[in-house]
């Protein structure tokens, strides 16, 4: 069993997690705005500026923020009574965070890089989906994770019910 975080450590981890998560959401909104601009403008200069800005976000900001969100979420789940595998909403957030981080590495960044390479070579935006789909999917996932963080739906997992039962028996036997 992992040691529980002290109250100041838990609060600090929570501040880091919420700040990183909000940053990830904000970056995604920025990417969506830039992608929509690139996909809808008639100006080659604006397309190039938009995809180059997307590349800056994707190369320098997204991954550090994604990893900070994942790490701080793990610290909170393992260092508090919520646990990583006790509540369905926590499991869902963990797996979605892992999936969106992976998608950032293997889908979003390569799509943005391909768009930048094509536009920098003087060509048109190869596929608007490369600059739009990643931010749309990510934004949907982040909004969903925010909602379940607030509502905490679905109750305990099987493991969570099993871990809770002995604690209740101990309290009833006393």
C-alpha atoms as one frame of an Amber mdcrd trajectory, in Angstrom:
protein
   0.000   0.000   0.000   1.357   3.406  -0.929   1.656   6.077   1.745  -1.018
   8.763   1.646  -0.062  12.354   0.891  -0.097  14.889   3.696  -2.707  17.617
   3.368  -0.220  20.257   2.071   1.290  17.769  -0.406  -2.179  16.708  -1.600
  -3.215  20.324  -2.086  -0.002  21.125  -3.962  -0.457  18.082  -6.221  -4.076
  19.063  -6.823  -3.073  22.611  -7.804  -0.436  21.250 -10.193  -2.909  18.762
 -11.674  -5.728  21.247 -12.192  -3.350  23.857 -13.615  -1.736  21.365 -16.007
  -5.134  19.993 -17.060  -6.521  23.487 -17.681  -3.370  24.328 -19.645  -3.810
  21.233 -21.786  -7.415  22.200 -22.459  -6.377  25.773 -23.327  -3.601  24.607
 -25.633  -6.069  22.361 -27.395  -8.496  25.249 -27.880  -5.606  27.264 -29.325
  -4.697  24.414 -31.665  -8.315  24.130 -32.770  -8.493  27.861 -33.512  -5.241
  27.729 -35.471  -6.310  24.576 -37.328  -9.688  26.077 -38.215  -7.926  29.210
 -39.471  -5.531  27.155 -41.606  -8.364  25.047 -43.008 -10.694  27.917 -43.880
  -8.524  30.837 -44.979  -7.707  31.600 -48.560  -4.375  33.178 -47.699  -1.266
  31.028 -48.084   0.599  33.287 -45.648  -2.097  32.786 -42.991  -2.120  29.020
 -43.551   1.641  28.880 -43.107   1.584  31.086 -39.998  -1.205  28.980 -38.486
   0.466  25.604 -39.008   3.834  26.930 -37.844   2.189  28.188 -34.649   0.546
  24.783 -34.240   3.969  23.185 -34.556   5.325  25.411 -31.785   2.458  24.390
 -29.489   2.844  20.703 -30.395   6.642  20.608 -30.110   7.232  22.743 -27.020
   4.090  22.850 -24.922   1.747  19.917 -25.452   3.925  17.024 -24.360   5.324
  18.618 -21.181   1.804  19.638 -20.145   0.412  16.208 -21.048   3.088  14.408
 -19.034   2.650  16.781 -16.092  -1.109  16.105 -16.155  -0.508  12.355 -16.268
   2.132  12.394 -13.529   0.208  14.679 -11.174  -2.929  12.593 -11.710  -1.009
   9.444 -10.796   0.415  11.105  -7.672  -3.069  12.189  -6.618  -4.693   8.839
  -7.313  -1.999   6.799  -5.605  -1.515   9.228  -2.712  -5.169   9.678  -1.776
  -8.150   7.518  -0.881  -9.434   7.793  -4.458  -6.866   5.259  -5.640  -6.056
   4.450  -9.246  -8.287   1.386  -9.539 -10.923   1.982  -6.865 -13.318   4.278
  -8.728 -14.438   3.930 -12.321 -14.162   7.652 -13.031 -10.495   7.680 -11.932
  -9.693   4.661 -14.141 -11.482   6.298 -17.049  -9.537   9.542 -16.613  -6.240
   7.679 -16.359  -6.794   5.650 -19.534  -8.123   8.642 -21.483  -5.161  10.763
 -20.395  -2.791   7.995 -21.457  -4.625   7.603 -24.786  -4.660  11.322 -25.563
  -0.986  11.663 -24.646  -0.175   8.744 -26.955  -2.339  10.234 -29.715  -0.479
  13.531 -29.333   2.834  11.764 -29.913   1.790   9.443 -32.732  -1.027  11.278
 -34.541  -1.320  14.990 -33.768   2.360  15.937 -33.944   3.073  13.958 -37.145
  -0.048  15.475 -38.780   1.017  18.993 -37.867   4.597  18.321 -38.986   3.348
  17.009 -42.359   1.183  20.111 -42.792   4.113  22.416 -41.973   6.422  20.575
 -44.381   3.896  20.755 -47.229   3.048  24.412 -46.698   6.701  25.434 -46.198
   7.518  23.792 -49.542   5.012  26.129 -51.203   2.149  23.676 -51.471  -1.369
  23.882 -50.128  -2.520  22.425 -46.835  -2.495  18.688 -47.674  -5.435  17.661
 -45.516  -7.500  19.855 -43.213  -8.164  16.752 -41.123  -4.503  16.675 -40.097
  -4.851  20.011 -38.335  -8.470  19.706 -37.177  -9.184  16.145 -36.066  -6.542
  15.934 -33.338  -7.694  19.082 -31.543 -11.382  18.143 -31.941 -10.872  14.659
 -30.484  -8.590  15.956 -27.728 -10.972  18.745 -26.773 -13.856  16.273 -26.568
 -11.817  13.980 -24.318 -10.677  16.811 -22.036 -14.172  18.223 -21.623 -15.448
  14.715 -20.838 -12.669  14.208 -18.264 -13.478  17.562 -16.685 -17.134  16.590
 -16.367 -16.404  13.232 -14.747 -13.889  14.875 -12.408 -16.652  17.117 -11.135
 -19.517  14.589 -11.092 -17.528  11.463 -10.084 -20.021   9.033 -11.661 -20.228
   5.229 -11.803 -19.164   4.286  -8.288 -16.540   1.815  -7.185 -14.751  -0.750
  -9.304 -14.814  -4.407  -8.277 -11.426  -3.860  -6.631 -12.728  -0.779  -4.839
 -15.718  -2.692  -3.457 -13.437  -5.512  -2.326 -11.066  -3.078  -0.564 -13.912
  -1.194   1.082 -15.637  -4.298   2.528 -12.848  -5.272   4.985 -12.655  -1.687
   6.230 -16.389  -1.717   6.980 -16.145  -5.097   8.755 -13.369  -3.718  10.954
 -15.503  -0.713  11.894 -18.578  -2.860  12.599 -16.597  -5.343  14.715 -15.204
  -2.622  16.991
